[in-house]
Short mmCIF file of C-alpha atoms in Angstrom, two decimals:
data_model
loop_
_atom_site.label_atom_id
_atom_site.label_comp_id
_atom_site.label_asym_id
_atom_site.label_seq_id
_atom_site.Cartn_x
_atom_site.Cartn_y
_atom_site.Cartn_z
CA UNK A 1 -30.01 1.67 27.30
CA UNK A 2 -27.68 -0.82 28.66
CA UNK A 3 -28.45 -4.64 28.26
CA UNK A 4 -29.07 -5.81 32.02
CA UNK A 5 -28.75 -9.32 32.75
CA UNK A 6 -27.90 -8.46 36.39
CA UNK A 7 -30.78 -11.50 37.20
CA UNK A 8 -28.68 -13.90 35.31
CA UNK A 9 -26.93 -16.82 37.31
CA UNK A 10 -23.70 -15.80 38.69
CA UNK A 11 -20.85 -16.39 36.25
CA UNK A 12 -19.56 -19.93 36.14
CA UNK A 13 -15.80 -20.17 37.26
CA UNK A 14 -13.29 -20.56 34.56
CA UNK A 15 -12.58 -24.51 34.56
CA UNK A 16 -10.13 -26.56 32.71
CA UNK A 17 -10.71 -30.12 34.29
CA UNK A 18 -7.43 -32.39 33.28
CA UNK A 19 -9.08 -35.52 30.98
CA UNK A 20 -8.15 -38.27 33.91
CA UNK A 21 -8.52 -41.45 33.26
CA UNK A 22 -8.44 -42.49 29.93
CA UNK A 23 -8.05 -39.33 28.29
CA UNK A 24 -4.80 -36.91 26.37
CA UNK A 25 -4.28 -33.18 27.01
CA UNK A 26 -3.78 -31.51 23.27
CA UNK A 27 -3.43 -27.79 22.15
CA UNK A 28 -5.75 -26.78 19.09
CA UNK A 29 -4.05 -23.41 18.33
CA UNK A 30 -4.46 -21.39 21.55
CA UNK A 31 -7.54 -23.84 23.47
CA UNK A 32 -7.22 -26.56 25.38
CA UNK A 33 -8.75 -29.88 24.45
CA UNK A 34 -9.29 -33.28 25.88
CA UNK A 35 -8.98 -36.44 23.69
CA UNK A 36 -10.73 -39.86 24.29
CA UNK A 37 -10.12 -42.95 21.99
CA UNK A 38 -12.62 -44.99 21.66
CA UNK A 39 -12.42 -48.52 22.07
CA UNK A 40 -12.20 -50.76 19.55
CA UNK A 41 -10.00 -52.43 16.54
CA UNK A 42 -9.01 -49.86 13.47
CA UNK A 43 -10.08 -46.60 12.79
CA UNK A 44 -12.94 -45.41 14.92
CA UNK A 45 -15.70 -43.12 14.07
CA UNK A 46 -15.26 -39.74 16.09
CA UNK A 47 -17.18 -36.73 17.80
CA UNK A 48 -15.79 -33.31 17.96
CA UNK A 49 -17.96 -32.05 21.33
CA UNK A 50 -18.90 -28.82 22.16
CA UNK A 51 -19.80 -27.62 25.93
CA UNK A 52 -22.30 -25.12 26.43
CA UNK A 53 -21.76 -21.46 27.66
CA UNK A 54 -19.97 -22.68 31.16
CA UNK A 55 -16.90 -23.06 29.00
CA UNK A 56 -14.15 -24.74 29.71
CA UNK A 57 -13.49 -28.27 29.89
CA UNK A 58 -15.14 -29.51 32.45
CA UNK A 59 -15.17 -33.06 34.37
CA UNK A 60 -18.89 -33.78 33.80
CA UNK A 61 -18.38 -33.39 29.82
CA UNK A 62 -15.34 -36.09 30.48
CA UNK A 63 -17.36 -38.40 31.71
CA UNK A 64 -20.05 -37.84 28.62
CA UNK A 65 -16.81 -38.34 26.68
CA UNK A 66 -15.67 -41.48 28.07
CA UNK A 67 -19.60 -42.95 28.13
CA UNK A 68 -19.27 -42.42 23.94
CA UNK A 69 -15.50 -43.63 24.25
CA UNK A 70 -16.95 -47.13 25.85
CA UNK A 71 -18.88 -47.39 23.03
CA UNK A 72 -16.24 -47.48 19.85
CA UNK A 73 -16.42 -43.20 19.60
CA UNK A 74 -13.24 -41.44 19.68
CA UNK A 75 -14.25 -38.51 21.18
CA UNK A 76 -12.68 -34.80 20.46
CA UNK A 77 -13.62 -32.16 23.55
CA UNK A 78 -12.52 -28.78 22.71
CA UNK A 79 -12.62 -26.19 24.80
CA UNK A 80 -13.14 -23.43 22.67
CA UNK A 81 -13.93 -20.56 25.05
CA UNK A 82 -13.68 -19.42 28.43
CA UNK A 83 -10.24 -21.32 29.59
CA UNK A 84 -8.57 -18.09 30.24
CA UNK A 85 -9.73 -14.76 31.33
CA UNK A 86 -8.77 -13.29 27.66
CA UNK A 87 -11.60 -15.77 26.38
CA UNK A 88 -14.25 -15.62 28.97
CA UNK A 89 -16.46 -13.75 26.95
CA UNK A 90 -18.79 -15.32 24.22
CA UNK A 91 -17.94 -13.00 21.47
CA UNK A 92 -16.21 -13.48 18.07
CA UNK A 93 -15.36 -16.93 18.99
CA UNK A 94 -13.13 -18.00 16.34
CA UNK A 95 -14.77 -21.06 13.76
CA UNK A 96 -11.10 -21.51 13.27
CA UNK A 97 -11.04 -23.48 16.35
CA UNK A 98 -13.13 -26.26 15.14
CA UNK A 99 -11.20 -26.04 11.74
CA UNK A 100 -7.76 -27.14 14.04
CA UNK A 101 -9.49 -29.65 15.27
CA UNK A 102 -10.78 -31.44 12.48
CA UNK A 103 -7.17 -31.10 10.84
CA UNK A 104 -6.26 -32.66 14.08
CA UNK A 105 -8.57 -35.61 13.87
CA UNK A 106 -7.98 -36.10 9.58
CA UNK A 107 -4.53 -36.35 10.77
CA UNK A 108 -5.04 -39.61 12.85
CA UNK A 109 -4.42 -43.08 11.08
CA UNK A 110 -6.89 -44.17 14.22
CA UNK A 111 -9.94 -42.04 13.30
CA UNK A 112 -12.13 -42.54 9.91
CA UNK A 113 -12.25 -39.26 8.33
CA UNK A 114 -15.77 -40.13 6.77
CA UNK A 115 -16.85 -40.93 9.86
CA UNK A 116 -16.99 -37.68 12.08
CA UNK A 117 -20.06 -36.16 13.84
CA UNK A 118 -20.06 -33.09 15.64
CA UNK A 119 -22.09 -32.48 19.07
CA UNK A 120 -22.94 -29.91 21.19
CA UNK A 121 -25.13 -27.96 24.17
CA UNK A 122 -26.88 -25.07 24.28
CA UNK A 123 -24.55 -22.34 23.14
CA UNK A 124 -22.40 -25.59 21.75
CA UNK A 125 -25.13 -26.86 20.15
CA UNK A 126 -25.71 -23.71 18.26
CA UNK A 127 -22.34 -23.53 17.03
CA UNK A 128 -22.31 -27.29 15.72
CA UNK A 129 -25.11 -26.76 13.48
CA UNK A 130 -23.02 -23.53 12.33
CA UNK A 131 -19.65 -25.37 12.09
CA UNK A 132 -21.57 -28.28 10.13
CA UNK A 133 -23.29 -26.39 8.02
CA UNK A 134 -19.81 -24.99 6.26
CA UNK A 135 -17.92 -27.87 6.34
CA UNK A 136 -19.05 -30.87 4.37
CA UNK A 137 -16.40 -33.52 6.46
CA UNK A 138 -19.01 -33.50 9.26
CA UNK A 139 -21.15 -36.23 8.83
CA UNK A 140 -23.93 -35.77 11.46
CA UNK A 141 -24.85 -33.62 13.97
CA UNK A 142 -26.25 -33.43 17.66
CA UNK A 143 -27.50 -30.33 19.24
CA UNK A 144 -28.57 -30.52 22.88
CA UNK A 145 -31.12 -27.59 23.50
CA UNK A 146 -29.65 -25.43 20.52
CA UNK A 147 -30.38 -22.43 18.68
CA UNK A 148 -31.03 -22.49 14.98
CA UNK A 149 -29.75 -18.89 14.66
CA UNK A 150 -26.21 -17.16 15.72
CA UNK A 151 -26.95 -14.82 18.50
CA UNK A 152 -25.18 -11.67 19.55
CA UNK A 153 -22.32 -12.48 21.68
CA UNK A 154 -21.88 -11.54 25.82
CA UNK A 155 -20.07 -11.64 28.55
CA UNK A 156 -21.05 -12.97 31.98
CA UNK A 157 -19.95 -10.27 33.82
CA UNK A 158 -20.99 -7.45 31.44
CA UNK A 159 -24.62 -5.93 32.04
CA UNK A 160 -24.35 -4.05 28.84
CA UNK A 161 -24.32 -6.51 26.05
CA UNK A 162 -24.70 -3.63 23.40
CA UNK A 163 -20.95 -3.61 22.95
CA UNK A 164 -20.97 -7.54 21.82
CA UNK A 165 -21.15 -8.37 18.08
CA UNK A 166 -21.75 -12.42 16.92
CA UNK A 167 -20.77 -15.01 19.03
CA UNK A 168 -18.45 -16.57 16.51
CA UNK A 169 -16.11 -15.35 13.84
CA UNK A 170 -15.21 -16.27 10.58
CA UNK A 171 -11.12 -14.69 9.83
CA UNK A 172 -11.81 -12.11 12.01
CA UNK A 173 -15.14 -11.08 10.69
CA UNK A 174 -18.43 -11.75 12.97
CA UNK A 175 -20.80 -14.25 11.76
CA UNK A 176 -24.33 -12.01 11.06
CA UNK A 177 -26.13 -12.29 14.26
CA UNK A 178 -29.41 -12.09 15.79
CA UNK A 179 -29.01 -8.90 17.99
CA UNK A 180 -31.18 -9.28 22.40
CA UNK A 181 -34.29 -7.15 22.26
CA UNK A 182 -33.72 -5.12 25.09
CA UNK A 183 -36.72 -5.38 28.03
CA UNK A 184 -37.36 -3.05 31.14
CA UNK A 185 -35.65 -3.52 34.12
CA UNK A 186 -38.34 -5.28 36.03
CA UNK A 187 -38.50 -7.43 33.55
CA UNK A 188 -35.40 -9.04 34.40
CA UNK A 189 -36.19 -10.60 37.61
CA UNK A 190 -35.92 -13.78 37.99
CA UNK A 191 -34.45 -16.62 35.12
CA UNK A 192 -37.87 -16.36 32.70
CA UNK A 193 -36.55 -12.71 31.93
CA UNK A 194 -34.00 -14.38 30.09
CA UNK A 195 -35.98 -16.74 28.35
CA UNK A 196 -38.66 -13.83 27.69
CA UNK A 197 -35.30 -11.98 26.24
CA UNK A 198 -34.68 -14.97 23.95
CA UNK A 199 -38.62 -15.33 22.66
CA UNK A 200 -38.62 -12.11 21.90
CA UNK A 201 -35.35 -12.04 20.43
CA UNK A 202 -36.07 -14.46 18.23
CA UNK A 203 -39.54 -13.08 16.94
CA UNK A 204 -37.38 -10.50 15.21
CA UNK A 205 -35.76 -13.56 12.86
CA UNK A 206 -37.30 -12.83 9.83
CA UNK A 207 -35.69 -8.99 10.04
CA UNK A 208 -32.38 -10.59 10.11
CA UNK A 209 -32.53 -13.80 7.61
CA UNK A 210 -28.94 -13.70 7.32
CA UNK A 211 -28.59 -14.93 11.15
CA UNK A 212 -30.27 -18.13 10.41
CA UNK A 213 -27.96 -21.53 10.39
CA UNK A 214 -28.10 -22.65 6.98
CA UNK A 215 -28.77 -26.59 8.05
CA UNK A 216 -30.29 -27.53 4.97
CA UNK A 217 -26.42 -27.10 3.84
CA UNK A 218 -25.11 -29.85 6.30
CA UNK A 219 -24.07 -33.02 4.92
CA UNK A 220 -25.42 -35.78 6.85
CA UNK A 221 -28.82 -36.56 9.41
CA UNK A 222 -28.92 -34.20 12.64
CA UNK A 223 -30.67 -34.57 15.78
CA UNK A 224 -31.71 -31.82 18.25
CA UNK A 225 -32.98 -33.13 21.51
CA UNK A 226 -34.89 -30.42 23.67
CA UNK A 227 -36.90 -29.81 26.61
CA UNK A 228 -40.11 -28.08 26.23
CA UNK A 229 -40.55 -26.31 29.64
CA UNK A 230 -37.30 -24.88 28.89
CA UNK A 231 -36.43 -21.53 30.54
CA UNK A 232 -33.05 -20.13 29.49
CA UNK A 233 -34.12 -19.94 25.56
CA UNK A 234 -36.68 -21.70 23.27
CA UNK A 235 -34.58 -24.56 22.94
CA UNK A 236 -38.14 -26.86 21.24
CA UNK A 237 -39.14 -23.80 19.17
CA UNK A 238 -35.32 -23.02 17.87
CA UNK A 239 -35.02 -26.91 16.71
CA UNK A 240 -38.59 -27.30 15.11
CA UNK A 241 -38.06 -24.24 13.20
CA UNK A 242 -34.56 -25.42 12.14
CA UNK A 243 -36.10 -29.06 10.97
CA UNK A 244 -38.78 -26.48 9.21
CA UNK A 245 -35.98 -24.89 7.74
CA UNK A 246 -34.23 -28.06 6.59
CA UNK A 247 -37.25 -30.09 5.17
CA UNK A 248 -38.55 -26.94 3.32
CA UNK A 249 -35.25 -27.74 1.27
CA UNK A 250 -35.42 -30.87 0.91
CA UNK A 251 -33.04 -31.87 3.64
CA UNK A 252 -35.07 -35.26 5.79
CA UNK A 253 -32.70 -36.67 7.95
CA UNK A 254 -33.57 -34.21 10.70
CA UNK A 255 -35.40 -35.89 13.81
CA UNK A 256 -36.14 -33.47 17.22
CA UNK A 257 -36.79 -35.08 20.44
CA UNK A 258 -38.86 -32.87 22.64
CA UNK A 259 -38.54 -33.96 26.57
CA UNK A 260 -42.34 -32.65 27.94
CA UNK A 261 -41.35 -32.29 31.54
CA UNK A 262 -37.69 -31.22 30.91
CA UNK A 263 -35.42 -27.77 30.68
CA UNK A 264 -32.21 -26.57 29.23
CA UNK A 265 -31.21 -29.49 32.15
CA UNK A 266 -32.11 -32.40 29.98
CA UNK A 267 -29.05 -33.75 29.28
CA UNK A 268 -25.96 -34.99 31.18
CA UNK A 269 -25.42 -37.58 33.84
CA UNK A 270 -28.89 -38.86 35.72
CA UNK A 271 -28.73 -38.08 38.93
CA UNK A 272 -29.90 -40.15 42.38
CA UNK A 273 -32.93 -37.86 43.87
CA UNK A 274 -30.80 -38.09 47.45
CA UNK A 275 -27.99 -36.21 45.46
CA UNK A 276 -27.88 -33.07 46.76
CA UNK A 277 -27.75 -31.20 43.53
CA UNK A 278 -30.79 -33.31 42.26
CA UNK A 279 -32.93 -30.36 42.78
CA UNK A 280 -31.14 -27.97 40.73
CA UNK A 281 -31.78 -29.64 37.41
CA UNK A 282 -35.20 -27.82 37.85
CA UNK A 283 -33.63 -24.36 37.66
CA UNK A 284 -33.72 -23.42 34.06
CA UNK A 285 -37.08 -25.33 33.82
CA UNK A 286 -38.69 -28.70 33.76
CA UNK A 287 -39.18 -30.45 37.06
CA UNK A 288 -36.38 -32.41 38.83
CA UNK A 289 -37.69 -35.61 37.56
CA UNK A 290 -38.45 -34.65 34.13
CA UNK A 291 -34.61 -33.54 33.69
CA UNK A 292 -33.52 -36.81 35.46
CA UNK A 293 -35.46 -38.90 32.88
CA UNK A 294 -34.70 -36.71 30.34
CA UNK A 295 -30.89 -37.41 30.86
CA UNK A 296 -31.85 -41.23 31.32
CA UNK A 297 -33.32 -41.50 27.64
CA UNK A 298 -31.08 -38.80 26.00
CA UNK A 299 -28.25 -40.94 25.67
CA UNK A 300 -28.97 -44.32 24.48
CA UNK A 301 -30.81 -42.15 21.83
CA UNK A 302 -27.64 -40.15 20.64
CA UNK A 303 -25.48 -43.49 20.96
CA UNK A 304 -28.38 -45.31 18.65
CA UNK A 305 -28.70 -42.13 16.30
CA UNK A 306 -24.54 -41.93 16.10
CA UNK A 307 -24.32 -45.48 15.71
CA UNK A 308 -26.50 -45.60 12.28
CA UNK A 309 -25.06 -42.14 11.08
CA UNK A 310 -21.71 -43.16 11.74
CA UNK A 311 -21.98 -46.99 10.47
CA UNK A 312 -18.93 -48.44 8.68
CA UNK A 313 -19.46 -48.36 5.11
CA UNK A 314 -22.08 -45.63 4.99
#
Protein backbone atom coordinates (compact mmCIF):
# COMPACT_ATOMS: atom_id res chain seq x y z
CA UNK A 1 0.00 0.00 0.00
CA UNK A 2 1.22 3.33 -0.98
CA UNK A 3 2.69 5.74 1.72
CA UNK A 4 0.05 8.72 1.77
CA UNK A 5 1.11 11.89 3.12
CA UNK A 6 -1.52 13.66 0.98
CA UNK A 7 -2.37 15.65 4.66
CA UNK A 8 1.13 16.88 4.72
CA UNK A 9 1.74 20.75 4.25
CA UNK A 10 1.97 21.69 0.72
CA UNK A 11 5.52 21.44 -0.61
CA UNK A 12 7.72 24.39 0.20
CA UNK A 13 8.94 26.25 -3.04
CA UNK A 14 12.43 25.60 -4.12
CA UNK A 15 14.43 28.76 -2.66
CA UNK A 16 17.92 29.85 -3.07
CA UNK A 17 17.91 33.32 -1.21
CA UNK A 18 21.31 35.30 -2.41
CA UNK A 19 23.46 35.82 1.18
CA UNK A 20 22.89 39.90 1.02
CA UNK A 21 24.50 41.80 3.15
CA UNK A 22 27.46 40.60 4.55
CA UNK A 23 27.59 37.34 3.06
CA UNK A 24 29.71 35.25 -0.29
CA UNK A 25 27.97 32.97 -2.81
CA UNK A 26 30.33 29.60 -3.03
CA UNK A 27 29.81 26.23 -4.92
CA UNK A 28 30.49 23.00 -2.72
CA UNK A 29 30.54 20.47 -5.62
CA UNK A 30 27.09 20.78 -7.22
CA UNK A 31 25.07 22.94 -3.99
CA UNK A 32 24.92 26.22 -3.38
CA UNK A 33 26.19 27.74 -0.18
CA UNK A 34 26.25 31.01 1.61
CA UNK A 35 29.35 32.15 3.61
CA UNK A 36 29.41 34.61 6.61
CA UNK A 37 32.72 35.71 8.36
CA UNK A 38 32.51 36.37 11.52
CA UNK A 39 33.76 39.32 13.07
CA UNK A 40 36.69 39.54 14.75
CA UNK A 41 40.78 39.57 14.66
CA UNK A 42 42.52 36.07 13.39
CA UNK A 43 41.13 32.92 12.76
CA UNK A 44 37.56 32.53 13.88
CA UNK A 45 35.82 29.55 15.17
CA UNK A 46 33.14 28.35 12.50
CA UNK A 47 29.62 26.60 12.04
CA UNK A 48 28.81 24.50 9.11
CA UNK A 49 24.64 25.00 9.27
CA UNK A 50 22.20 22.82 8.15
CA UNK A 51 18.42 23.94 7.20
CA UNK A 52 15.71 21.69 7.80
CA UNK A 53 13.57 19.83 5.13
CA UNK A 54 12.37 23.34 3.33
CA UNK A 55 15.74 23.15 1.64
CA UNK A 56 17.33 25.59 0.09
CA UNK A 57 19.00 28.52 1.32
CA UNK A 58 16.74 30.55 2.58
CA UNK A 59 16.75 34.36 3.90
CA UNK A 60 15.54 33.56 7.45
CA UNK A 61 18.62 31.00 7.94
CA UNK A 62 20.83 34.25 6.69
CA UNK A 63 19.81 36.18 9.18
CA UNK A 64 20.49 33.17 11.92
CA UNK A 65 23.83 33.26 10.10
CA UNK A 66 24.68 36.76 10.40
CA UNK A 67 23.20 36.84 14.32
CA UNK A 68 26.29 34.00 14.95
CA UNK A 69 28.51 36.13 12.44
CA UNK A 70 28.01 39.32 14.97
CA UNK A 71 29.22 37.29 17.45
CA UNK A 72 33.01 36.16 16.24
CA UNK A 73 31.33 32.75 14.26
CA UNK A 74 32.20 32.34 10.75
CA UNK A 75 29.35 30.77 9.65
CA UNK A 76 29.17 27.97 6.66
CA UNK A 77 25.28 27.59 5.20
CA UNK A 78 25.09 24.85 2.80
CA UNK A 79 22.40 24.14 0.97
CA UNK A 80 22.59 20.64 0.55
CA UNK A 81 19.21 19.70 -0.95
CA UNK A 82 16.34 20.94 -2.68
CA UNK A 83 18.04 24.00 -4.81
CA UNK A 84 17.09 22.42 -8.01
CA UNK A 85 14.30 20.27 -9.09
CA UNK A 86 16.94 17.21 -9.61
CA UNK A 87 17.45 17.54 -5.67
CA UNK A 88 14.07 18.27 -4.33
CA UNK A 89 13.66 15.04 -2.93
CA UNK A 90 15.15 13.95 0.52
CA UNK A 91 16.69 10.78 -0.60
CA UNK A 92 20.33 9.56 -0.81
CA UNK A 93 21.51 12.94 0.03
CA UNK A 94 25.09 12.75 -0.49
CA UNK A 95 27.43 13.05 3.13
CA UNK A 96 29.88 14.08 0.53
CA UNK A 97 28.43 17.44 0.63
CA UNK A 98 29.39 18.23 4.09
CA UNK A 99 32.85 16.55 3.37
CA UNK A 100 33.37 19.69 0.51
CA UNK A 101 32.59 21.84 2.86
CA UNK A 102 34.74 21.16 5.60
CA UNK A 103 37.71 20.89 2.96
CA UNK A 104 36.40 24.26 2.12
CA UNK A 105 36.57 25.73 5.57
CA UNK A 106 40.29 23.67 6.55
CA UNK A 107 41.29 25.51 3.55
CA UNK A 108 40.82 29.07 5.06
CA UNK A 109 43.89 30.78 6.84
CA UNK A 110 40.71 32.82 8.53
CA UNK A 111 38.94 29.84 10.16
CA UNK A 112 40.55 27.58 13.14
CA UNK A 113 40.31 24.13 11.98
CA UNK A 114 40.01 22.90 15.72
CA UNK A 115 37.47 25.07 16.14
CA UNK A 116 34.39 23.92 13.96
CA UNK A 117 30.85 23.00 15.18
CA UNK A 118 28.24 21.79 13.10
CA UNK A 119 24.37 22.84 13.47
CA UNK A 120 21.28 21.96 12.25
CA UNK A 121 17.11 21.70 12.19
CA UNK A 122 14.92 19.12 12.09
CA UNK A 123 15.86 17.01 9.10
CA UNK A 124 19.35 19.20 9.43
CA UNK A 125 19.66 18.45 12.74
CA UNK A 126 19.47 14.79 12.11
CA UNK A 127 22.07 14.83 9.63
CA UNK A 128 24.62 16.86 11.91
CA UNK A 129 24.62 14.37 14.53
CA UNK A 130 25.23 11.81 11.49
CA UNK A 131 27.93 13.96 9.77
CA UNK A 132 29.59 14.45 13.38
CA UNK A 133 29.50 11.29 14.38
CA UNK A 134 32.04 10.12 11.33
CA UNK A 135 34.16 12.84 11.27
CA UNK A 136 36.28 13.61 14.27
CA UNK A 137 37.19 17.57 12.91
CA UNK A 138 33.73 18.54 14.23
CA UNK A 139 34.06 19.75 17.50
CA UNK A 140 30.46 20.23 18.78
CA UNK A 141 27.22 19.88 17.72
CA UNK A 142 23.65 21.58 17.73
CA UNK A 143 20.53 19.87 16.70
CA UNK A 144 17.34 21.91 16.66
CA UNK A 145 14.34 19.39 17.04
CA UNK A 146 16.45 16.37 15.56
CA UNK A 147 16.20 12.81 15.12
CA UNK A 148 18.66 10.45 16.70
CA UNK A 149 18.08 7.91 13.91
CA UNK A 150 18.41 8.21 9.85
CA UNK A 151 14.98 7.93 8.47
CA UNK A 152 13.81 6.66 5.12
CA UNK A 153 14.04 9.33 2.63
CA UNK A 154 10.78 11.24 0.63
CA UNK A 155 9.72 13.45 -1.55
CA UNK A 156 7.20 16.25 -1.02
CA UNK A 157 5.27 15.62 -3.82
CA UNK A 158 5.36 11.79 -3.76
CA UNK A 159 2.39 10.03 -1.77
CA UNK A 160 4.15 6.76 -2.07
CA UNK A 161 7.27 6.94 -0.05
CA UNK A 162 7.87 3.07 -0.49
CA UNK A 163 10.14 3.80 -3.41
CA UNK A 164 12.60 6.07 -1.05
CA UNK A 165 15.65 4.39 0.56
CA UNK A 166 17.87 6.57 3.45
CA UNK A 167 17.88 10.06 3.41
CA UNK A 168 21.61 10.34 3.03
CA UNK A 169 24.32 8.44 1.25
CA UNK A 170 27.60 7.42 1.90
CA UNK A 171 29.63 6.89 -2.01
CA UNK A 172 26.58 6.08 -3.39
CA UNK A 173 25.42 3.61 -0.85
CA UNK A 174 22.28 4.59 1.52
CA UNK A 175 22.98 5.10 5.06
CA UNK A 176 20.75 2.04 6.97
CA UNK A 177 17.53 3.69 7.68
CA UNK A 178 14.61 3.57 9.81
CA UNK A 179 11.85 2.60 7.23
CA UNK A 180 7.58 4.96 7.95
CA UNK A 181 5.19 2.43 9.42
CA UNK A 182 2.53 2.77 7.12
CA UNK A 183 -1.12 3.92 8.87
CA UNK A 184 -4.74 3.87 7.32
CA UNK A 185 -5.89 6.48 5.35
CA UNK A 186 -7.98 8.23 7.91
CA UNK A 187 -5.33 8.30 9.83
CA UNK A 188 -3.69 10.87 7.91
CA UNK A 189 -5.86 13.76 8.46
CA UNK A 190 -4.69 16.44 9.78
CA UNK A 191 -0.61 17.25 10.84
CA UNK A 192 -0.68 14.67 14.16
CA UNK A 193 -0.92 11.82 11.43
CA UNK A 194 2.47 12.66 10.73
CA UNK A 195 3.72 12.85 14.03
CA UNK A 196 1.61 9.54 14.89
CA UNK A 197 3.68 8.19 11.62
CA UNK A 198 6.95 9.23 13.30
CA UNK A 199 6.01 7.65 17.03
CA UNK A 200 5.26 4.77 15.58
CA UNK A 201 8.03 4.72 13.31
CA UNK A 202 10.30 5.02 15.74
CA UNK A 203 8.89 2.26 18.21
CA UNK A 204 10.24 -0.13 15.61
CA UNK A 205 14.10 1.20 16.53
CA UNK A 206 15.27 -1.60 18.24
CA UNK A 207 14.36 -3.92 14.90
CA UNK A 208 16.70 -1.78 13.03
CA UNK A 209 19.81 -0.91 15.49
CA UNK A 210 21.85 -0.19 12.62
CA UNK A 211 19.67 3.13 11.90
CA UNK A 212 20.68 4.64 15.11
CA UNK A 213 23.29 7.80 15.01
CA UNK A 214 26.24 6.55 16.65
CA UNK A 215 26.71 9.97 18.92
CA UNK A 216 28.62 8.41 21.49
CA UNK A 217 31.30 8.45 18.45
CA UNK A 218 31.27 12.36 18.12
CA UNK A 219 34.15 14.19 19.29
CA UNK A 220 33.14 17.06 21.27
CA UNK A 221 29.78 18.27 23.72
CA UNK A 222 26.34 18.41 21.68
CA UNK A 223 23.23 20.11 22.43
CA UNK A 224 19.71 19.25 21.16
CA UNK A 225 17.15 21.85 21.96
CA UNK A 226 13.43 20.60 21.51
CA UNK A 227 9.93 21.37 22.00
CA UNK A 228 7.84 18.97 23.82
CA UNK A 229 4.32 19.58 22.32
CA UNK A 230 5.98 18.92 19.15
CA UNK A 231 3.82 17.65 16.26
CA UNK A 232 5.78 16.88 13.09
CA UNK A 233 8.09 14.07 14.95
CA UNK A 234 9.20 13.32 18.57
CA UNK A 235 11.72 15.84 18.44
CA UNK A 236 12.08 15.58 22.98
CA UNK A 237 11.85 11.77 22.79
CA UNK A 238 14.49 11.44 19.65
CA UNK A 239 17.12 13.74 21.74
CA UNK A 240 16.62 12.10 25.28
CA UNK A 241 17.07 8.80 23.80
CA UNK A 242 20.16 9.99 21.87
CA UNK A 243 21.74 11.61 25.32
CA UNK A 244 20.60 7.88 26.65
CA UNK A 245 22.50 6.56 23.97
CA UNK A 246 25.58 8.72 24.51
CA UNK A 247 25.91 8.57 28.40
CA UNK A 248 25.32 4.74 28.34
CA UNK A 249 28.89 5.00 26.65
CA UNK A 250 30.37 7.09 28.50
CA UNK A 251 29.97 10.13 26.32
CA UNK A 252 28.71 13.42 29.12
CA UNK A 253 28.90 16.42 27.32
CA UNK A 254 25.38 15.99 26.00
CA UNK A 255 22.80 18.63 27.48
CA UNK A 256 18.86 18.67 25.89
CA UNK A 257 16.77 21.64 26.34
CA UNK A 258 13.15 20.74 26.27
CA UNK A 259 10.82 24.02 25.47
CA UNK A 260 7.28 22.83 27.51
CA UNK A 261 4.95 25.00 25.51
CA UNK A 262 6.88 24.81 22.17
CA UNK A 263 6.81 22.69 18.61
CA UNK A 264 9.07 21.78 15.80
CA UNK A 265 8.61 26.00 15.68
CA UNK A 266 10.97 26.64 18.52
CA UNK A 267 13.64 28.06 16.93
CA UNK A 268 14.33 30.97 14.53
CA UNK A 269 13.69 34.67 14.69
CA UNK A 270 11.00 35.82 17.64
CA UNK A 271 8.37 37.21 16.21
CA UNK A 272 6.03 40.52 17.26
CA UNK A 273 2.39 38.89 18.13
CA UNK A 274 0.92 41.79 15.52
CA UNK A 275 3.09 39.94 12.83
CA UNK A 276 0.88 38.39 10.76
CA UNK A 277 2.59 35.08 10.59
CA UNK A 278 2.83 35.07 14.49
CA UNK A 279 0.12 32.59 14.57
CA UNK A 280 1.59 30.05 12.45
CA UNK A 281 4.44 29.13 14.75
CA UNK A 282 1.58 27.10 16.47
CA UNK A 283 1.11 24.81 13.47
CA UNK A 284 3.37 21.92 14.05
CA UNK A 285 2.59 22.30 17.83
CA UNK A 286 3.19 24.35 20.89
CA UNK A 287 1.19 27.52 21.27
CA UNK A 288 2.13 30.82 19.52
CA UNK A 289 3.72 32.10 22.58
CA UNK A 290 5.50 29.11 23.66
CA UNK A 291 7.36 29.05 20.10
CA UNK A 292 7.95 32.87 20.41
CA UNK A 293 9.74 32.35 23.78
CA UNK A 294 11.13 29.40 22.74
CA UNK A 295 13.01 31.27 19.87
CA UNK A 296 13.74 34.15 22.48
CA UNK A 297 15.84 31.74 24.84
CA UNK A 298 17.12 29.33 22.09
CA UNK A 299 19.72 31.51 20.99
CA UNK A 300 21.63 33.13 23.65
CA UNK A 301 21.76 29.40 24.75
CA UNK A 302 23.48 28.04 21.49
CA UNK A 303 25.73 31.33 21.37
CA UNK A 304 26.71 30.52 25.30
CA UNK A 305 26.99 26.63 24.57
CA UNK A 306 29.21 27.49 21.16
CA UNK A 307 31.09 29.98 22.91
CA UNK A 308 32.57 27.41 25.70
CA UNK A 309 32.79 24.49 23.08
CA UNK A 310 34.45 26.55 20.71
CA UNK A 311 36.84 28.59 23.26
CA UNK A 312 40.36 29.43 22.03
CA UNK A 313 42.73 27.08 23.41
CA UNK A 314 40.33 24.25 24.16
Amino acid sequence: MAIMWFMMPGPPPITVDDPGEGGTRITLNDRPANFFPGKGDGPRPAILMLGGSEGGLRESQNETARRFADLGFSVLYVGYYRTTEETKSFHMVPLETFDAAMEWLLGRDDIDPSRIAMMGTSKGGEGALLYASRNPAISAVVANVPANAVWQGFDWEEFDRSKFESSWSVGGEPVPYLPYVELEWYEWFGLDGVGEMYSLSLDQLPDHPEAAIRVEDIDGPILMLCGEQDSLWPSCRMSRAAQERARAAGKSEVEVIAYEDAGHMMFGKPLDPSDENYENLARMGGTPEGNNEARKQSFPAIAAFLQTALAEGD
